[in-house]
Coordinates of C-alpha atoms and ligand atoms in Angstrom, one line a residue:
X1 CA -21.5 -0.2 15.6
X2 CA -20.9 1.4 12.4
X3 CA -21.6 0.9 8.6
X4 CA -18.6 1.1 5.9
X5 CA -18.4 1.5 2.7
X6 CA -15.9 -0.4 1.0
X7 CA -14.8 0.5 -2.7
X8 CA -12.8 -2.1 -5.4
X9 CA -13.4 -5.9 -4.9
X10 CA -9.9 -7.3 -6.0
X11 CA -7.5 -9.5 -3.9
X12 CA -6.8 -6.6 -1.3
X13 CA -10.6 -5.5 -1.0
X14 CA -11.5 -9.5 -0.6
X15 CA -9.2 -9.9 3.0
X16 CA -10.2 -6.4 4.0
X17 CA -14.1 -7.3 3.9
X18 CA -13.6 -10.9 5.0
X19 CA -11.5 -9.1 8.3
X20 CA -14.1 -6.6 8.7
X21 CA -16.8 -9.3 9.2
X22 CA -14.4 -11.2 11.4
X23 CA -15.3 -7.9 13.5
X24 CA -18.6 -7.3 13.0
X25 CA -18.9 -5.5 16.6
X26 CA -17.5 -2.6 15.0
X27 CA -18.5 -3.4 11.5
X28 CA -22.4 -4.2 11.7
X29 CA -23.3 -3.0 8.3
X30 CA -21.0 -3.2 5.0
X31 CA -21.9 -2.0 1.6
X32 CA -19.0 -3.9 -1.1
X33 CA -19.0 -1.0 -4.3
X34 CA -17.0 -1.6 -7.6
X35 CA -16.8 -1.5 -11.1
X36 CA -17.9 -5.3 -11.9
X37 CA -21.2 -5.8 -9.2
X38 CA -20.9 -9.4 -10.1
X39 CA -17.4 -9.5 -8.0
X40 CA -19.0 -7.9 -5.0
X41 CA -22.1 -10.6 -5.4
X42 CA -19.9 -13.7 -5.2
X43 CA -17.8 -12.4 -2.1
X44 CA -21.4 -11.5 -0.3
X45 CA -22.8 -14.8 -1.1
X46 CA -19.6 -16.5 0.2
X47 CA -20.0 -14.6 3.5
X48 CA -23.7 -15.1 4.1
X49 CA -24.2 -17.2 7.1
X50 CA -21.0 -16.7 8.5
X51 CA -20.7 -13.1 9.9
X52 CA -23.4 -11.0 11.3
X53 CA -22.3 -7.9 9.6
X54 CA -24.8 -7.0 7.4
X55 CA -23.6 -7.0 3.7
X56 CA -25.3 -5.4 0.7
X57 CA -23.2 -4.6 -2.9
X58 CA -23.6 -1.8 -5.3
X59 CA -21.9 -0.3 -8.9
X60 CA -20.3 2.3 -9.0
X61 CA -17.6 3.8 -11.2
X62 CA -15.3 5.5 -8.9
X63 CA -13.7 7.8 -11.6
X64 CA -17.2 9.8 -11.6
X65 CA -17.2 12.1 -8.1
X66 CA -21.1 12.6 -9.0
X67 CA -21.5 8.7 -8.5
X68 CA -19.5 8.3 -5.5
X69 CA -21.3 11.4 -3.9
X70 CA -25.0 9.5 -5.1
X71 CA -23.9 6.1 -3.9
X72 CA -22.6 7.5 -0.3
X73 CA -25.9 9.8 0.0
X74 CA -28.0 6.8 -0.3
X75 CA -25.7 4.4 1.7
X76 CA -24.9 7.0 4.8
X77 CA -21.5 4.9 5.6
X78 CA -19.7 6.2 8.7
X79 CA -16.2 6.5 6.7
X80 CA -15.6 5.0 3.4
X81 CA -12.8 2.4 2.4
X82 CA -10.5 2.9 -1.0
X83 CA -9.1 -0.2 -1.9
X84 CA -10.0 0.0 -5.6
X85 CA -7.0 2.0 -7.7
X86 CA -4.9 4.9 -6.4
X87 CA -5.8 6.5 -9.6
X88 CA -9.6 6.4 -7.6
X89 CA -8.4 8.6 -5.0
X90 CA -8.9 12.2 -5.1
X91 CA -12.3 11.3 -6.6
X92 CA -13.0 9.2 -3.7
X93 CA -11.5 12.1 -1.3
X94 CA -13.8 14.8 -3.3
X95 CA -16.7 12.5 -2.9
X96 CA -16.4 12.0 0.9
X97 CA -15.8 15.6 1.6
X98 CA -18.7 16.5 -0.3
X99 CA -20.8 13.8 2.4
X100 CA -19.3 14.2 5.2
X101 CA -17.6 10.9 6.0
X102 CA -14.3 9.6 6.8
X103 CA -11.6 8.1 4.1
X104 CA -9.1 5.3 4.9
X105 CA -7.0 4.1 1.9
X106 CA -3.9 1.9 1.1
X107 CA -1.8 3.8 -1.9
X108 CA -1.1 7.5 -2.5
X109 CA -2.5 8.8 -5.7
X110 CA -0.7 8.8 -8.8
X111 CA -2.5 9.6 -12.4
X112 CA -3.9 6.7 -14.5
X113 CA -2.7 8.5 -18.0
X114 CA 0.7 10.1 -17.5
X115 CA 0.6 11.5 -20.6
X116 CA -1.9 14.4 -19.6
X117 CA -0.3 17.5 -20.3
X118 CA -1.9 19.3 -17.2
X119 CA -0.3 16.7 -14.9
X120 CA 2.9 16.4 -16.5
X121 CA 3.5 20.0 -15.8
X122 CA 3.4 19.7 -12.1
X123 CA 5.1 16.3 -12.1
X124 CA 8.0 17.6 -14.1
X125 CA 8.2 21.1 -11.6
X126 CA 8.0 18.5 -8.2
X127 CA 11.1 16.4 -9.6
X128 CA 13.2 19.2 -10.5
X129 CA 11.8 20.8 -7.2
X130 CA 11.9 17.7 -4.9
X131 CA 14.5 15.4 -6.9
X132 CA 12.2 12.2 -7.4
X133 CA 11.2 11.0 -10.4
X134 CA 8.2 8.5 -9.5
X135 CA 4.8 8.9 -10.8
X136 CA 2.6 8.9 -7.3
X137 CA 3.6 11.9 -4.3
X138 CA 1.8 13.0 -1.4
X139 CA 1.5 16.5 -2.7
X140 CA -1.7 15.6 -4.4
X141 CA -3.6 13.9 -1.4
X142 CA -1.7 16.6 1.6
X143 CA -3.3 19.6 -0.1
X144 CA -6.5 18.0 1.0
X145 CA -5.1 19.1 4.6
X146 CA -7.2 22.1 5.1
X147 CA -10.3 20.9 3.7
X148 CA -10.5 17.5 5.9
X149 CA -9.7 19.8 8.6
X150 CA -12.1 22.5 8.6
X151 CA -15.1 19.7 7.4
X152 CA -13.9 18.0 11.0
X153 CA -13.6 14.8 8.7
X154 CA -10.5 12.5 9.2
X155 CA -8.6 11.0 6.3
X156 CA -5.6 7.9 6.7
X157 CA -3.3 7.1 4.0
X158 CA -1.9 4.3 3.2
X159 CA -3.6 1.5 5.8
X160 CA -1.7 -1.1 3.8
X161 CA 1.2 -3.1 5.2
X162 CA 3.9 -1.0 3.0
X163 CA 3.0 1.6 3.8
X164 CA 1.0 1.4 6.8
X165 CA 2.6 -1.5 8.7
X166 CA 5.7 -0.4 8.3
X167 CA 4.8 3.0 8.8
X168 CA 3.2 1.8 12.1
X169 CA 6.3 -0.2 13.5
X170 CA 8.2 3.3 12.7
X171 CA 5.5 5.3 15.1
X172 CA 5.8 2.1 17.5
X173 CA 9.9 1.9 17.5
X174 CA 9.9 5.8 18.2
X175 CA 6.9 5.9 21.1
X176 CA 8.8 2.7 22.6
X177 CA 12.9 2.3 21.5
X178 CA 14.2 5.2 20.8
X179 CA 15.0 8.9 21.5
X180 CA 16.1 9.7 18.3
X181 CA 15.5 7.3 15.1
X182 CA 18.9 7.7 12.6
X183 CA 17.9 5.4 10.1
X184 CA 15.1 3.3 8.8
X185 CA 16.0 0.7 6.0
X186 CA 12.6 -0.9 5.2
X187 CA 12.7 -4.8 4.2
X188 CA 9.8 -6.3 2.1
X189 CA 10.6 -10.1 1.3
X190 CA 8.7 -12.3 -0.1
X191 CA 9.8 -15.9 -0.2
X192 CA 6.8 -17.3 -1.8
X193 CA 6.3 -19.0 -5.1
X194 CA 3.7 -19.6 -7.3
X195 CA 5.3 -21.8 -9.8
X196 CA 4.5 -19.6 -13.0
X197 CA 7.4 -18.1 -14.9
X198 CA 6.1 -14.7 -14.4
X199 CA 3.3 -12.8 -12.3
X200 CA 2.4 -10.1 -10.0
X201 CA 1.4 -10.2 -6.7
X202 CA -1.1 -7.4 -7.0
X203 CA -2.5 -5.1 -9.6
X204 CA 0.1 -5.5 -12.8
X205 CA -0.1 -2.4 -13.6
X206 CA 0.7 -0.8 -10.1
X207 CA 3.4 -3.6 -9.3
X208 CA 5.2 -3.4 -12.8
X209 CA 5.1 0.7 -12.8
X210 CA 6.7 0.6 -9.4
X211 CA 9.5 -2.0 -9.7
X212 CA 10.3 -0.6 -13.1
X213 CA 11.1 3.2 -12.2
X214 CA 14.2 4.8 -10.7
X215 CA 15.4 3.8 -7.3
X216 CA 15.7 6.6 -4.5
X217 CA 16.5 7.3 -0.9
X218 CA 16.1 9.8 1.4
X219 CA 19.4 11.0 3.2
X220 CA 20.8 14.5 5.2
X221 CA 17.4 16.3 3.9
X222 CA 17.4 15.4 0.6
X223 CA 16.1 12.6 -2.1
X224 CA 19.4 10.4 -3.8
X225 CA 18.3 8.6 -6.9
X226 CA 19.3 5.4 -8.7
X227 CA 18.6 3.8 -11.9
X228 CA 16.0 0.8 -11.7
X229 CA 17.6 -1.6 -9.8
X230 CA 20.9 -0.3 -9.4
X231 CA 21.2 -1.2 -5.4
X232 CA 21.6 -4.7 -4.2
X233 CA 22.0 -6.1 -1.4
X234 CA 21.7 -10.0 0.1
X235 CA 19.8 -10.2 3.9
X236 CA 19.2 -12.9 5.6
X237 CA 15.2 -13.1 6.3
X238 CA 13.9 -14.7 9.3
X239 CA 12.0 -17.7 8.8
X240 CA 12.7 -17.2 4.6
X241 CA 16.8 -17.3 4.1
X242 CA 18.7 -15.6 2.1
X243 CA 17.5 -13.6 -0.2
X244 CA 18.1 -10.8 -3.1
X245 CA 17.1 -7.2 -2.4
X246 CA 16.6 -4.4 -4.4
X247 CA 16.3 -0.4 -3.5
X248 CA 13.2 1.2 -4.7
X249 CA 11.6 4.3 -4.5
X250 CA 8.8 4.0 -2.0
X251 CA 6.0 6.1 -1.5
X252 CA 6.0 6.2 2.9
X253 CA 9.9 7.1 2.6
X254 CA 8.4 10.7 1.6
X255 CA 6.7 10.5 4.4
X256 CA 8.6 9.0 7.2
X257 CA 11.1 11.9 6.2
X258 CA 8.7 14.5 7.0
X259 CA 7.2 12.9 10.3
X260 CA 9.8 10.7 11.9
X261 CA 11.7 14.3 13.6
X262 CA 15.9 13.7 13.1
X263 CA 15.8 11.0 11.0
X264 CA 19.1 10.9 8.8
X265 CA 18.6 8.0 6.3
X266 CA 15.4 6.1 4.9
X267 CA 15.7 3.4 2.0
X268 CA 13.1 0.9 1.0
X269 CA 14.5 -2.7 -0.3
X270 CA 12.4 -5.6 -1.9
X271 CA 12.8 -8.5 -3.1
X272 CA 12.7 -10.3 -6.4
X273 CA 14.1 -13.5 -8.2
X274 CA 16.4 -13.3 -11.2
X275 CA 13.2 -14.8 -13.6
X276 CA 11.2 -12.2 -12.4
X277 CA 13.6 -9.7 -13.1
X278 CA 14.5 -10.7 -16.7
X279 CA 11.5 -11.2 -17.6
X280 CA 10.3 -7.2 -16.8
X281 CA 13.4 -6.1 -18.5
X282 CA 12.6 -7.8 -21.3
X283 CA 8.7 -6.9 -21.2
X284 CA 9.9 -3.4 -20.5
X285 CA 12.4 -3.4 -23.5
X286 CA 9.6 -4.1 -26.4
X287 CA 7.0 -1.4 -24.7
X288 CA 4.9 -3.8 -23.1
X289 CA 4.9 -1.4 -19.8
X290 CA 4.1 1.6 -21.5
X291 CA 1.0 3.1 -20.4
X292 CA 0.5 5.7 -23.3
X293 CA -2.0 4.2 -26.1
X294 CA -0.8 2.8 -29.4
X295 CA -3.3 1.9 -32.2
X296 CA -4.0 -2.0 -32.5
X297 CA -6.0 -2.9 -35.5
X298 CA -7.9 0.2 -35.6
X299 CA -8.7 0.5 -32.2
X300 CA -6.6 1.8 -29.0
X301 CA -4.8 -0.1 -27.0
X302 CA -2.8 0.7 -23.6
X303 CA 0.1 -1.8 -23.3
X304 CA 0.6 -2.5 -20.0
X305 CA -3.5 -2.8 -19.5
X306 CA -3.2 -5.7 -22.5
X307 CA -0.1 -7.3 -20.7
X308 CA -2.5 -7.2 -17.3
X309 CA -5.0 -9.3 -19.3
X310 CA -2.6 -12.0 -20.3
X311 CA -0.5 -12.3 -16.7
X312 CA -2.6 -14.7 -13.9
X313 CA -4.7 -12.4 -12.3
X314 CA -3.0 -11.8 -8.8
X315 CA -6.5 -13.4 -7.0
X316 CA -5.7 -16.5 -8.9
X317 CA -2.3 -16.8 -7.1
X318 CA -3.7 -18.3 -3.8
X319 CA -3.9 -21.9 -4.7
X320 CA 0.0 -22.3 -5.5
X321 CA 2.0 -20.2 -3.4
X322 CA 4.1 -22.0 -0.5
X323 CA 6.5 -20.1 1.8
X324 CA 6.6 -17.3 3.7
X325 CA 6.9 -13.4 3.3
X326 CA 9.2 -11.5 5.7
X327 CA 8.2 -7.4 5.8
X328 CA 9.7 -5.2 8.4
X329 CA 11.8 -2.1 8.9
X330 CA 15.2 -1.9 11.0
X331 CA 16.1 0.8 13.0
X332 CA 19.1 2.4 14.3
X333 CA 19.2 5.5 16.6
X334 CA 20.2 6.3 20.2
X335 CA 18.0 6.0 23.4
X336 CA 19.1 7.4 26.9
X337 CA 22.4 8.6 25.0
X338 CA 23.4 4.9 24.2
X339 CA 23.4 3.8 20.1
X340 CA 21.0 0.9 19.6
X341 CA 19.7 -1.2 16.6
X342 CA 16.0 -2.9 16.4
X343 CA 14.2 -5.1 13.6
X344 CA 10.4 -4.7 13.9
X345 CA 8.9 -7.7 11.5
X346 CA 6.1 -10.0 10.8
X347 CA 6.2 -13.1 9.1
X348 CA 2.9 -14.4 6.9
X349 CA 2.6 -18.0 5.2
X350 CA 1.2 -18.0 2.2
X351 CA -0.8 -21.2 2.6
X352 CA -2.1 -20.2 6.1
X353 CA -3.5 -17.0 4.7
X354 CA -4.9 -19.1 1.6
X355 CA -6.4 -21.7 4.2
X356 CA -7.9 -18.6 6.4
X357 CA -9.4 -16.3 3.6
X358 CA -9.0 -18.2 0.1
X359 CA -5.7 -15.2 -0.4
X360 CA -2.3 -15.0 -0.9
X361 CA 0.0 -13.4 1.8
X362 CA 0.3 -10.0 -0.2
X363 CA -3.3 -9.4 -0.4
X364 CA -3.4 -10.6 3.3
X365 CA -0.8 -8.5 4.9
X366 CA -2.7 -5.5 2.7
X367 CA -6.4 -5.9 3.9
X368 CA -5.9 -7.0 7.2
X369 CA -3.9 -3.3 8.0
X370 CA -6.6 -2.0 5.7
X371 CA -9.5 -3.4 7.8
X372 CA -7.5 -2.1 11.1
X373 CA -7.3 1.4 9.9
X374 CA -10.8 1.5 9.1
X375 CA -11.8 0.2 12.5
X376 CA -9.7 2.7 14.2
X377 CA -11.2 5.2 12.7
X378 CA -15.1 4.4 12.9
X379 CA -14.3 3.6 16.8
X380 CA -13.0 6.8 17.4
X381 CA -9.8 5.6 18.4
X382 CA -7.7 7.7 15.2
X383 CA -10.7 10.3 14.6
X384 CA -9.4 13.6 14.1
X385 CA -10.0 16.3 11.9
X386 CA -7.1 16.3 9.1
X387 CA -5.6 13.7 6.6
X388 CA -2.9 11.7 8.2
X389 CA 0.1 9.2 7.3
X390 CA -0.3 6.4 9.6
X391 CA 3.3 7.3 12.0
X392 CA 1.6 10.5 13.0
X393 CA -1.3 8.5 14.8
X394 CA -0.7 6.2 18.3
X395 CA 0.8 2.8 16.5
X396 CA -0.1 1.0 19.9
X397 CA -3.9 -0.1 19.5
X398 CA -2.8 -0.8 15.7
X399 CA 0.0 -2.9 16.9
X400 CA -2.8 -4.8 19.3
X401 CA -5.1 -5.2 16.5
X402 CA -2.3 -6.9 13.8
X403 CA -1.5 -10.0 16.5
X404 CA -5.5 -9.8 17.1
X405 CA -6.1 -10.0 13.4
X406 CA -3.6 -12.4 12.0
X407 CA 0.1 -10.6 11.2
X408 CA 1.4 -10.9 14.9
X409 CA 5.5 -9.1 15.0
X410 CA 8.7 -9.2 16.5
X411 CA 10.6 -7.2 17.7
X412 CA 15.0 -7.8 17.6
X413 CA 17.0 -5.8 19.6
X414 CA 20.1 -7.5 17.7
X415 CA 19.6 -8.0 13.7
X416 CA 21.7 -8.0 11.3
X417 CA 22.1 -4.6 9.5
X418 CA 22.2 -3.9 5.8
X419 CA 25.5 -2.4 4.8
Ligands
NDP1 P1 -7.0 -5.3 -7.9 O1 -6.7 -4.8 -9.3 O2 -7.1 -6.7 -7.5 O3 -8.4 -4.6 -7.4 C1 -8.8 -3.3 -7.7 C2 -10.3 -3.2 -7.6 O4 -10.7 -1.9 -7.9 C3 -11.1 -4.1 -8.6 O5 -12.2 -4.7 -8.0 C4 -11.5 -3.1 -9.6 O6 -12.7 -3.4 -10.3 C5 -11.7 -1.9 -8.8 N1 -11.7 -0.7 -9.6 C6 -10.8 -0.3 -10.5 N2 -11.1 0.9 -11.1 C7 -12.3 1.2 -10.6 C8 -13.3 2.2 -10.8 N3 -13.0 3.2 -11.7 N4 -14.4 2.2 -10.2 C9 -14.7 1.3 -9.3 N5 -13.9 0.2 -9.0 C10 -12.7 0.2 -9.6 O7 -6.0 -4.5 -7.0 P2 -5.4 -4.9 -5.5 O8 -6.6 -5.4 -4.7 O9 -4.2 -5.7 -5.7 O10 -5.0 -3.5 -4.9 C11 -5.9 -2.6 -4.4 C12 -5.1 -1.4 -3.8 O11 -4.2 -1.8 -2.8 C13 -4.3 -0.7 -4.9 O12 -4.5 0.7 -4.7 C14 -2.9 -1.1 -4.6 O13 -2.0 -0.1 -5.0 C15 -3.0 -1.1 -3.1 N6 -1.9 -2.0 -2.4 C16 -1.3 -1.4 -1.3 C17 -0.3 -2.2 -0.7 C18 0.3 -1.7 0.6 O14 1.0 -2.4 1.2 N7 0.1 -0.4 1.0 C19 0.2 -3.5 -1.2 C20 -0.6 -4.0 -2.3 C21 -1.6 -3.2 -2.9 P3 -12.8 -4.5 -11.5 O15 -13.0 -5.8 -10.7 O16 -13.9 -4.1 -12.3 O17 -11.4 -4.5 -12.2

């Protein structure tokens, strides 16, 4: 029994609230908040009648901490769900220590304008300090520690599928498999096509931001960088084929470093098609990523927010995607003094999800962790004071809830490794 408020309605939010009425024993009352009310309208209508979880939909502008605080004091949620923007988090954070309730989000903040000088100043001391060059770190959302802790409130990070699954399967392969964990390479495929030329599978602007920026790794205590794209590799996806994999930076890398004790080596591979690839370069070459202004015909424009309006909005992609995406982490370490090697994975189909929830798999495997999180949280199961990665918390009622919920996972005690 427990009310939630959930804020953002895009293509993560819808799976998330459609799963959290699939479970309307622990989610009896759900209020859907964002910046466009006539979103959270037409996902309440389509509900109606089929859950018992009582839905209701507000406004709010999740920048202003004064609005969240208002909205939460009226609504009284039990723990509040961020799956707007990570720009929206430490508002969101503020807001929920100011009411006293719980926070549960899917992406670690980074800064919506990157050219605020205030910002830029710490961001330029962390990578000389820390020797990684992307936008978003946990610094921002960790020094939140104290205060979640001595307001008894709990905060999760990252309930997503990368992070958060794969985060998860880490906590789960070192509780289960090993003694010692060496190395982590994390594998996000997705073998899915929509048939357009060129489009995200989430937000534009987070997707393009993160596939465009260095590359980096974490190995013997210390970051290694790369230019974009500079590490490939070909793997063999169960259930997918052979695909085309990239390294990129990735925010749980930072930490799964910190949390996973002895670990030697952590990369993060995805993905992506040569059309995809050449057509960001080429986006990327004439500005069209850049997120600083430029004047347009008198007024301001941000270019990568004008390229978001043109590309199919990810929502949209449901329809026309077939196939299958393959997300998973291998492991290699040493249990009872012997060296072993295990793949932890989950397979989605595209159409299933679509045919389940009206979604795309990327949304899917997002919200359905998202919803999980939450629920572990409002049940008591994950409630303690602090904010938390999702490794540092018991993976195994999580790892119940994803076959429960729809992404069920294998484990291989004999992959193929990634050279
Ligand atoms: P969308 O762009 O589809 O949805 C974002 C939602 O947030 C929209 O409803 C938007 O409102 C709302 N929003 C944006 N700004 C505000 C604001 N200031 N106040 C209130 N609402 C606001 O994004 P996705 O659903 O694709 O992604 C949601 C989150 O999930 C992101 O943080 C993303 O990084 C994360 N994610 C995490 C993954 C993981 O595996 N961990 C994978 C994929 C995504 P409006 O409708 O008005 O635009």
């Amino acid at each position: 029994m427990s009310k939630l408020l959930v804020i953002g309605c895009g293509g993560v939010a819808s799976v998330a609230i459609q799963k959290c009425c699939q479970n309307s024993g622990t989610f009896t009352e759900l209020c859907i908040a964002s910046r466009t009310v006539s979103k959270c309208d037409a996902l309440k209508e389509k509900l109606e009648g089929k859950t018992s979880t009582k839905i209701t939909t507000a406004q709010v502008d999740a920048d202003s901490v004064e609005a969240l605080k208002a909205l939460i004091n009226e609504y009284k949620p039990d723990a509040v769900l961020n799956v707007a923007l990570p720009y929206q988090d430490l508002t969101i954070m503020d807001a929920c220590l100011a009411c006293g309730v719980d926070y549960i989000d899917t992406a670690n903040y980074e800064p919506e304008d990157t050219d605020d000088p205030e910002w830029r100043a710490i961001y330029e001391k962390r990578c000389k300090e820390e020797g990684f060059t992307a936008y978003f770190d946990y610094s921002w959302q960790w020094a939140y520690q104290k205060k979640f802790q001595d307001a008894g409130l709990t905060a999760i990070l990252g309930s997503g599928f990368d992070p958060g699954v794969t985060s998860v399967f880490s906590a789960y392969a070192l509780k289960h498999y090993f003694d010692e964990i060496h190395t982590i390479d994390i594998l996000d495929c997705n073998g899915g096509d929509h048939g357009y030329p060129f489009a995200t599978n989430f937000n534009p602007e987070i997707n393009l931001r993160e596939v465009s920026a260095n590359g980096s790794y974490w190995e013997n205590g210390h970051w290694v960088e790369t230019e974009p794209m500079e590490i490939h590799r070909t793997y063999d996806f169960p259930q997918v084929g052979v695909k085309d994999m990239y390294l990129l930076h990735h925010e749980e890398i930072e930490s799964l470093a910190k949390n996973i004790p002895g670990v030697k080596r952590i990369r993060f591979f995805m993905t992506f098609g040569q059309s995809y690839l050449t057509h960001m370069k080429c986006l990327e070459n004439v500005g069209m990523l850049s997120t600083s202004p430029v004047m347009f015909e008198g007024r301001e424009i941000v270019p990568i927010q004008f390229l978001k309006a043109l590309l199919p909005d990810p929502a949209s992609l449901g329809p026309r995607t077939k196939g299958k995406t393959n997300i998973g982490c291998i492991f290699t370490g040493v249990k009872d003094g012997k060296e072993k090697t295990i793949y932890i994975y989950n397979v989605c189909d595209h159409q299933e999800c679509y045919k389940e929830l009206g979604s795309q798999a990327i949304s899917y495997t997002t919200g359905v962790p998202a919803m999980i999180g939450a629920a572990l949280v409002v049940n008591g199961t994950w409630k303690k004071p602090g904010v938390f990665n999702l490794e540092e918390m018991d993976p195994d009622p999580f790892m119940e809830m994803l076959n429960q919920y729809g992404l069920p996972w294998v484990v291989d005690e004999a992959p193929a490794t990634v050279e």
